[in-house]
């Protein structure tokens, strides 16, 4: 029996989605992205899940788009089929925190997938690059937009125009990843972080995620206004009142995620 290309597990309040095309170094094609999107949306809709971890294998998180699948496409093929827009952008609809746990290669679309997650934990073996220029192509799954926002224009230009590869430590210095951990600790660290996050109030987590994302997409004035309204809305949340009472009573809060 053929193994699934997307594996989904649950560990407490944490959902784990694993890309599973090891022979192709988890190259991303429509089948993978459709499956990934479906898994993410199902976990997002599950009230028992508070955070999601997306990972690959020890050799590759994802070694880019599947070039063999793309080589004969024409402009009208990709335009009519809404290539990338149709399924690569599904992750933007996920309201719960998503953590990328990256080991090995995160190249091209793999790097862009990691960038689209909320937090990136990199193993020491992780390598990041946007090498599309080598094929006379360009990053098209958000790379030219998310990368400058993450690391600044000059460094993003350097990576996109030269196809240079970053190791985990340099990616950390650039601000592309959240933290770097030993390879044998990658999933332990990612799951521990996800479990910590998932233990907090789900509505508050979603409000924070929306507010931080708004900082990418709006002026400072608009972003501050959005943040303020999100804060005000917390006072309509039972969890917020429980959290404040628990603090005053010196006990652990019992959140109902509402």
C-alpha atoms as a printed R data frame, in Angstrom:
    type eleno elety resid chain resno       x      y       z
1   ATOM     1    CA   UNK     A     1   0.000  0.000   0.000
2   ATOM     2    CA   UNK     A     2   1.331  3.424  -0.953
3   ATOM     3    CA   UNK     A     3   2.094  5.672   1.998
4   ATOM     4    CA   UNK     A     4   0.157  8.953   2.238
5   ATOM     5    CA   UNK     A     5   2.041 12.014   1.030
6   ATOM     6    CA   UNK     A     6   0.593 14.028   3.912
7   ATOM     7    CA   UNK     A     7   0.568 12.464   7.369
8   ATOM     8    CA   UNK     A     8  -1.563 13.955  10.151
9   ATOM     9    CA   UNK     A     9  -1.216 13.209  13.853
10  ATOM    10    CA   UNK     A    10  -2.586 14.721  17.045
11  ATOM    11    CA   UNK     A    11  -0.677 15.078  20.287
12  ATOM    12    CA   UNK     A    12  -2.886 16.615  22.950
13  ATOM    13    CA   UNK     A    13  -3.949 20.022  21.605
14  ATOM    14    CA   UNK     A    14  -1.239 20.010  18.920
15  ATOM    15    CA   UNK     A    15  -1.799 18.937  15.314
16  ATOM    16    CA   UNK     A    16   1.228 17.610  13.409
17  ATOM    17    CA   UNK     A    17   1.313 17.664   9.605
18  ATOM    18    CA   UNK     A    18   4.240 15.875   7.935
19  ATOM    19    CA   UNK     A    19   5.181 16.145   4.259
20  ATOM    20    CA   UNK     A    20   5.961 12.598   3.173
21  ATOM    21    CA   UNK     A    21   7.659 12.362  -0.251
22  ATOM    22    CA   UNK     A    22  11.156 11.429   0.954
23  ATOM    23    CA   UNK     A    23  12.378 10.128  -2.427
24  ATOM    24    CA   UNK     A    24  11.547 13.497  -3.992
25  ATOM    25    CA   UNK     A    25  12.855 15.408  -0.953
26  ATOM    26    CA   UNK     A    26   9.270 16.517  -0.356
27  ATOM    27    CA   UNK     A    27   9.060 18.416  -3.635
28  ATOM    28    CA   UNK     A    28   5.800 20.359  -3.684
29  ATOM    29    CA   UNK     A    29   3.229 19.581  -6.381
30  ATOM    30    CA   UNK     A    30  -0.539 20.038  -6.610
31  ATOM    31    CA   UNK     A    31  -1.233 16.751  -4.833
32  ATOM    32    CA   UNK     A    32   0.986 17.734  -1.906
33  ATOM    33    CA   UNK     A    33  -0.397 21.264  -1.650
34  ATOM    34    CA   UNK     A    34  -4.004 20.085  -1.925
35  ATOM    35    CA   UNK     A    35  -3.377 17.549   0.840
36  ATOM    36    CA   UNK     A    36  -1.509 20.035   3.003
37  ATOM    37    CA   UNK     A    37  -4.274 22.598   2.639
38  ATOM    38    CA   UNK     A    38  -6.972 20.074   3.515
39  ATOM    39    CA   UNK     A    39  -5.045 18.908   6.589
40  ATOM    40    CA   UNK     A    40  -4.484 22.465   7.805
41  ATOM    41    CA   UNK     A    41  -8.122 23.457   7.382
42  ATOM    42    CA   UNK     A    42  -9.342 20.320   9.180
43  ATOM    43    CA   UNK     A    43  -7.030 20.973  12.131
44  ATOM    44    CA   UNK     A    44  -8.000 24.635  12.140
45  ATOM    45    CA   UNK     A    45 -11.668 23.635  12.421
46  ATOM    46    CA   UNK     A    46 -10.982 21.139  15.234
47  ATOM    47    CA   UNK     A    47 -11.807 22.734  18.612
48  ATOM    48    CA   UNK     A    48  -9.504 20.210  20.271
49  ATOM    49    CA   UNK     A    49  -6.450 21.628  18.459
50  ATOM    50    CA   UNK     A    50  -4.775 24.854  19.569
51  ATOM    51    CA   UNK     A    51  -1.619 24.957  17.441
52  ATOM    52    CA   UNK     A    52  -0.222 23.173  14.394
53  ATOM    53    CA   UNK     A    53   3.289 21.963  13.515
54  ATOM    54    CA   UNK     A    54   4.250 21.483   9.850
55  ATOM    55    CA   UNK     A    55   7.383 19.441   9.198
56  ATOM    56    CA   UNK     A    56   9.157 17.293   6.617
57  ATOM    57    CA   UNK     A    57  11.961 14.763   6.925
58  ATOM    58    CA   UNK     A    58  15.557 14.799   8.194
59  ATOM    59    CA   UNK     A    59  16.990 15.480   4.718
60  ATOM    60    CA   UNK     A    60  14.430 18.006   3.527
61  ATOM    61    CA   UNK     A    61  11.585 20.090   4.835
62  ATOM    62    CA   UNK     A    62  10.701 20.634   1.182
63  ATOM    63    CA   UNK     A    63  13.206 20.952  -1.667
64  ATOM    64    CA   UNK     A    64  11.052 23.333  -3.692
65  ATOM    65    CA   UNK     A    65   8.352 22.945  -6.305
66  ATOM    66    CA   UNK     A    66   8.216 19.776  -8.410
67  ATOM    67    CA   UNK     A    67  10.028 20.925 -11.565
68  ATOM    68    CA   UNK     A    68   9.172 17.725 -13.435
69  ATOM    69    CA   UNK     A    69   5.489 18.571 -13.072
70  ATOM    70    CA   UNK     A    70   5.998 22.153 -14.291
71  ATOM    71    CA   UNK     A    71   8.433 21.822 -17.163
72  ATOM    72    CA   UNK     A    72   5.897 21.712 -20.023
73  ATOM    73    CA   UNK     A    73   3.339 24.191 -18.686
74  ATOM    74    CA   UNK     A    74   2.460 27.257 -20.735
75  ATOM    75    CA   UNK     A    75   1.410 30.694 -19.567
76  ATOM    76    CA   UNK     A    76  -2.232 29.936 -20.270
77  ATOM    77    CA   UNK     A    77  -1.942 26.675 -18.298
78  ATOM    78    CA   UNK     A    78  -0.822 28.408 -15.118
79  ATOM    79    CA   UNK     A    79  -3.119 31.399 -15.624
80  ATOM    80    CA   UNK     A    80  -6.286 29.378 -16.130
81  ATOM    81    CA   UNK     A    81  -5.498 26.932 -13.338
82  ATOM    82    CA   UNK     A    82  -4.593 29.723 -10.878
83  ATOM    83    CA   UNK     A    83  -1.264 28.048 -10.176
84  ATOM    84    CA   UNK     A    84  -0.173 28.687  -6.566
85  ATOM    85    CA   UNK     A    85  -3.200 30.885  -5.786
86  ATOM    86    CA   UNK     A    86  -5.483 27.854  -5.943
87  ATOM    87    CA   UNK     A    87  -3.839 25.794  -3.217
88  ATOM    88    CA   UNK     A    88  -0.512 27.213  -1.984
89  ATOM    89    CA   UNK     A    89  -2.289 30.130  -0.321
90  ATOM    90    CA   UNK     A    90  -4.622 27.951   1.775
91  ATOM    91    CA   UNK     A    91  -2.313 28.399   4.768
92  ATOM    92    CA   UNK     A    92  -3.288 32.076   4.876
93  ATOM    93    CA   UNK     A    93  -6.809 31.015   5.879
94  ATOM    94    CA   UNK     A    94  -5.583 29.175   8.972
95  ATOM    95    CA   UNK     A    95  -6.332 31.208  12.091
96  ATOM    96    CA   UNK     A    96  -4.496 29.042  14.619
97  ATOM    97    CA   UNK     A    97  -0.717 29.408  15.120
98  ATOM    98    CA   UNK     A    98   1.340 27.349  12.658
99  ATOM    99    CA   UNK     A    99   4.933 26.357  13.441
100 ATOM   100    CA   UNK     A   100   7.344 25.146  10.757
101 ATOM   101    CA   UNK     A   101   9.876 22.591  12.050
102 ATOM   102    CA   UNK     A   102  12.617 22.643   9.407
103 ATOM   103    CA   UNK     A   103  15.485 20.184   8.934
104 ATOM   104    CA   UNK     A   104  17.566 19.812   5.796
105 ATOM   105    CA   UNK     A   105  16.646 21.624   2.600
106 ATOM   106    CA   UNK     A   106  14.001 24.350   2.513
107 ATOM   107    CA   UNK     A   107  14.524 25.490  -1.057
108 ATOM   108    CA   UNK     A   108  12.340 27.590  -3.329
109 ATOM   109    CA   UNK     A   109   8.746 26.733  -2.550
110 ATOM   110    CA   UNK     A   110   9.898 24.950   0.604
111 ATOM   111    CA   UNK     A   111  11.456 28.160   1.887
112 ATOM   112    CA   UNK     A   112   8.301 30.045   0.904
113 ATOM   113    CA   UNK     A   113   6.156 27.519   2.768
114 ATOM   114    CA   UNK     A   114   8.262 28.033   5.893
115 ATOM   115    CA   UNK     A   115   7.959 31.821   5.481
116 ATOM   116    CA   UNK     A   116   4.174 31.513   5.360
117 ATOM   117    CA   UNK     A   117   4.128 29.848   8.780
118 ATOM   118    CA   UNK     A   118   3.928 31.939  11.951
119 ATOM   119    CA   UNK     A   119   7.062 30.589  13.647
120 ATOM   120    CA   UNK     A   120  10.043 28.787  12.100
121 ATOM   121    CA   UNK     A   121  12.186 26.465  14.213
122 ATOM   122    CA   UNK     A   122  15.300 25.357  12.330
123 ATOM   123    CA   UNK     A   123  17.495 22.349  13.008
124 ATOM   124    CA   UNK     A   124  21.246 22.910  12.631
125 ATOM   125    CA   UNK     A   125  21.056 21.027   9.316
126 ATOM   126    CA   UNK     A   126  18.465 23.423   7.841
127 ATOM   127    CA   UNK     A   127  19.370 25.219   4.613
128 ATOM   128    CA   UNK     A   128  17.269 28.002   3.104
129 ATOM   129    CA   UNK     A   129  17.379 29.388  -0.437
130 ATOM   130    CA   UNK     A   130  15.267 30.886  -3.224
131 ATOM   131    CA   UNK     A   131  17.175 29.546  -6.262
132 ATOM   132    CA   UNK     A   132  14.476 30.086  -8.919
133 ATOM   133    CA   UNK     A   133  16.713 32.506 -10.831
134 ATOM   134    CA   UNK     A   134  18.876 29.525 -11.844
135 ATOM   135    CA   UNK     A   135  15.925 28.296 -13.938
136 ATOM   136    CA   UNK     A   136  15.098 31.764 -15.331
137 ATOM   137    CA   UNK     A   137  12.094 31.757 -12.997
138 ATOM   138    CA   UNK     A   138  11.363 33.738  -9.852
139 ATOM   139    CA   UNK     A   139   9.904 33.114  -6.393
140 ATOM   140    CA   UNK     A   140   6.152 33.135  -6.856
141 ATOM   141    CA   UNK     A   141   4.648 31.691  -3.682
142 ATOM   142    CA   UNK     A   142   5.221 34.838  -1.659
143 ATOM   143    CA   UNK     A   143   9.019 34.792  -1.586
144 ATOM   144    CA   UNK     A   144   9.584 38.264  -3.022
145 ATOM   145    CA   UNK     A   145   6.959 39.665  -0.644
146 ATOM   146    CA   UNK     A   146   7.421 37.831   2.661
147 ATOM   147    CA   UNK     A   147  11.217 37.642   2.582
148 ATOM   148    CA   UNK     A   148  11.815 41.441   2.501
149 ATOM   149    CA   UNK     A   149   9.337 41.825   5.354
150 ATOM   150    CA   UNK     A   150  11.221 39.198   7.346
151 ATOM   151    CA   UNK     A   151  14.850 40.160   6.681
152 ATOM   152    CA   UNK     A   152  14.835 43.532   4.889
153 ATOM   153    CA   UNK     A   153  15.148 44.600   1.251
154 ATOM   154    CA   UNK     A   154  18.927 44.362   0.815
155 ATOM   155    CA   UNK     A   155  19.269 40.829   2.152
156 ATOM   156    CA   UNK     A   156  16.152 39.678   0.286
157 ATOM   157    CA   UNK     A   157  17.529 41.067  -2.974
158 ATOM   158    CA   UNK     A   158  20.814 39.279  -2.318
159 ATOM   159    CA   UNK     A   159  19.114 35.918  -1.806
160 ATOM   160    CA   UNK     A   160  16.602 36.223  -4.672
161 ATOM   161    CA   UNK     A   161  19.065 37.538  -7.260
162 ATOM   162    CA   UNK     A   162  22.076 35.367  -6.404
163 ATOM   163    CA   UNK     A   163  20.369 32.114  -5.289
164 ATOM   164    CA   UNK     A   164  22.661 32.074  -2.254
165 ATOM   165    CA   UNK     A   165  21.946 29.443   0.410
166 ATOM   166    CA   UNK     A   166  21.703 30.336   4.096
167 ATOM   167    CA   UNK     A   167  22.634 27.867   6.798
168 ATOM   168    CA   UNK     A   168  20.554 27.787   9.963
169 ATOM   169    CA   UNK     A   169  22.772 30.088  11.985
170 ATOM   170    CA   UNK     A   170  22.853 32.770   9.273
171 ATOM   171    CA   UNK     A   171  19.095 32.431   8.771
172 ATOM   172    CA   UNK     A   172  18.716 33.023  12.506
173 ATOM   173    CA   UNK     A   173  20.905 36.141  12.394
174 ATOM   174    CA   UNK     A   174  18.912 37.451   9.445
175 ATOM   175    CA   UNK     A   175  15.630 36.985  11.290
176 ATOM   176    CA   UNK     A   176  14.290 34.386   8.865
177 ATOM   177    CA   UNK     A   177  13.872 31.784  11.627
178 ATOM   178    CA   UNK     A   178  12.705 32.038  15.228
179 ATOM   179    CA   UNK     A   179  15.286 29.754  16.816
180 ATOM   180    CA   UNK     A   180  17.895 27.083  15.964
181 ATOM   181    CA   UNK     A   181  18.052 23.734  17.771
182 ATOM   182    CA   UNK     A   182  20.017 20.469  17.426
183 ATOM   183    CA   UNK     A   183  18.601 18.115  14.804
184 ATOM   184    CA   UNK     A   184  17.765 15.443  17.341
185 ATOM   185    CA   UNK     A   185  15.795 17.994  19.365
186 ATOM   186    CA   UNK     A   186  13.842 19.580  16.499
187 ATOM   187    CA   UNK     A   187  10.478 17.895  16.985
188 ATOM   188    CA   UNK     A   188  10.752 17.892  20.780
189 ATOM   189    CA   UNK     A   189  11.330 21.652  20.753
190 ATOM   190    CA   UNK     A   190   8.624 22.308  18.152
191 ATOM   191    CA   UNK     A   191   6.053 20.192  19.988
192 ATOM   192    CA   UNK     A   192   6.923 21.718  23.360
193 ATOM   193    CA   UNK     A   193   6.471 25.216  21.936
194 ATOM   194    CA   UNK     A   194   3.234 24.228  20.198
195 ATOM   195    CA   UNK     A   195   1.903 22.659  23.413
196 ATOM   196    CA   UNK     A   196   2.707 25.815  25.366
197 ATOM   197    CA   UNK     A   197   0.938 27.983  22.788
198 ATOM   198    CA   UNK     A   198  -2.030 25.601  22.541
199 ATOM   199    CA   UNK     A   199  -2.504 25.836  26.307
200 ATOM   200    CA   UNK     A   200  -3.438 29.506  26.048
201 ATOM   201    CA   UNK     A   201  -6.853 30.888  25.143
202 ATOM   202    CA   UNK     A   202  -7.630 30.119  21.493
203 ATOM   203    CA   UNK     A   203  -9.522 33.384  20.817
204 ATOM   204    CA   UNK     A   204  -6.637 35.415  22.263
205 ATOM   205    CA   UNK     A   205  -4.111 33.501  20.146
206 ATOM   206    CA   UNK     A   206  -6.135 34.180  16.994
207 ATOM   207    CA   UNK     A   207  -6.409 37.878  17.860
208 ATOM   208    CA   UNK     A   208  -2.642 38.138  18.362
209 ATOM   209    CA   UNK     A   209  -1.926 36.310  15.094
210 ATOM   210    CA   UNK     A   210  -4.289 38.608  13.196
211 ATOM   211    CA   UNK     A   211  -2.730 41.689  14.776
212 ATOM   212    CA   UNK     A   212   0.868 40.703  14.012
213 ATOM   213    CA   UNK     A   213  -0.077 39.840  10.429
214 ATOM   214    CA   UNK     A   214  -1.794 43.216  10.119
215 ATOM   215    CA   UNK     A   215   1.558 44.853  10.949
216 ATOM   216    CA   UNK     A   216   2.907 43.373   7.695
217 ATOM   217    CA   UNK     A   217   0.052 44.626   5.594
218 ATOM   218    CA   UNK     A   218  -0.953 48.062   6.907
219 ATOM   219    CA   UNK     A   219   0.395 51.425   8.008
220 ATOM   220    CA   UNK     A   220   1.486 51.843  11.627
221 ATOM   221    CA   UNK     A   221  -1.560 53.983  12.380
222 ATOM   222    CA   UNK     A   222  -3.993 51.419  10.964
223 ATOM   223    CA   UNK     A   223  -2.131 48.577  12.669
224 ATOM   224    CA   UNK     A   224  -2.278 50.314  16.059
225 ATOM   225    CA   UNK     A   225  -6.006 50.933  15.607
226 ATOM   226    CA   UNK     A   226  -6.578 47.257  14.727
227 ATOM   227    CA   UNK     A   227  -4.528 46.103  17.719
228 ATOM   228    CA   UNK     A   228  -6.468 48.387  20.066
229 ATOM   229    CA   UNK     A   229  -9.815 47.043  18.891
230 ATOM   230    CA   UNK     A   230  -8.559 43.479  19.300
231 ATOM   231    CA   UNK     A   231  -7.481 44.286  22.855
232 ATOM   232    CA   UNK     A   232 -10.861 45.836  23.640
233 ATOM   233    CA   UNK     A   233 -12.540 42.687  22.293
234 ATOM   234    CA   UNK     A   234 -10.632 40.572  24.812
235 ATOM   235    CA   UNK     A   235 -12.834 42.069  27.528
236 ATOM   236    CA   UNK     A   236 -15.798 40.282  25.946
237 ATOM   237    CA   UNK     A   237 -13.928 36.987  26.379
238 ATOM   238    CA   UNK     A   238 -14.630 34.663  29.295
239 ATOM   239    CA   UNK     A   239 -11.026 33.449  29.065
240 ATOM   240    CA   UNK     A   240  -9.638 36.947  29.642
241 ATOM   241    CA   UNK     A   241 -11.652 37.382  32.828
242 ATOM   242    CA   UNK     A   242 -10.640 33.896  33.965
243 ATOM   243    CA   UNK     A   243  -6.985 34.705  33.247
244 ATOM   244    CA   UNK     A   244  -7.082 37.928  35.266
245 ATOM   245    CA   UNK     A   245  -8.930 36.307  38.185
246 ATOM   246    CA   UNK     A   246  -6.488 33.385  38.220
247 ATOM   247    CA   UNK     A   247  -3.570 35.834  38.324
248 ATOM   248    CA   UNK     A   248  -5.072 37.686  41.289
249 ATOM   249    CA   UNK     A   249  -5.885 34.416  43.047
250 ATOM   250    CA   UNK     A   250  -2.392 33.039  42.336
251 ATOM   251    CA   UNK     A   251  -3.636 29.903  40.546
252 ATOM   252    CA   UNK     A   252  -3.400 28.411  37.083
253 ATOM   253    CA   UNK     A   253  -6.186 29.608  34.755
254 ATOM   254    CA   UNK     A   254  -8.695 27.121  33.344
255 ATOM   255    CA   UNK     A   255  -9.433 28.378  29.837
256 ATOM   256    CA   UNK     A   256 -12.589 27.339  27.962
257 ATOM   257    CA   UNK     A   257 -11.335 28.874  24.682
258 ATOM   258    CA   UNK     A   258 -14.197 31.348  24.427
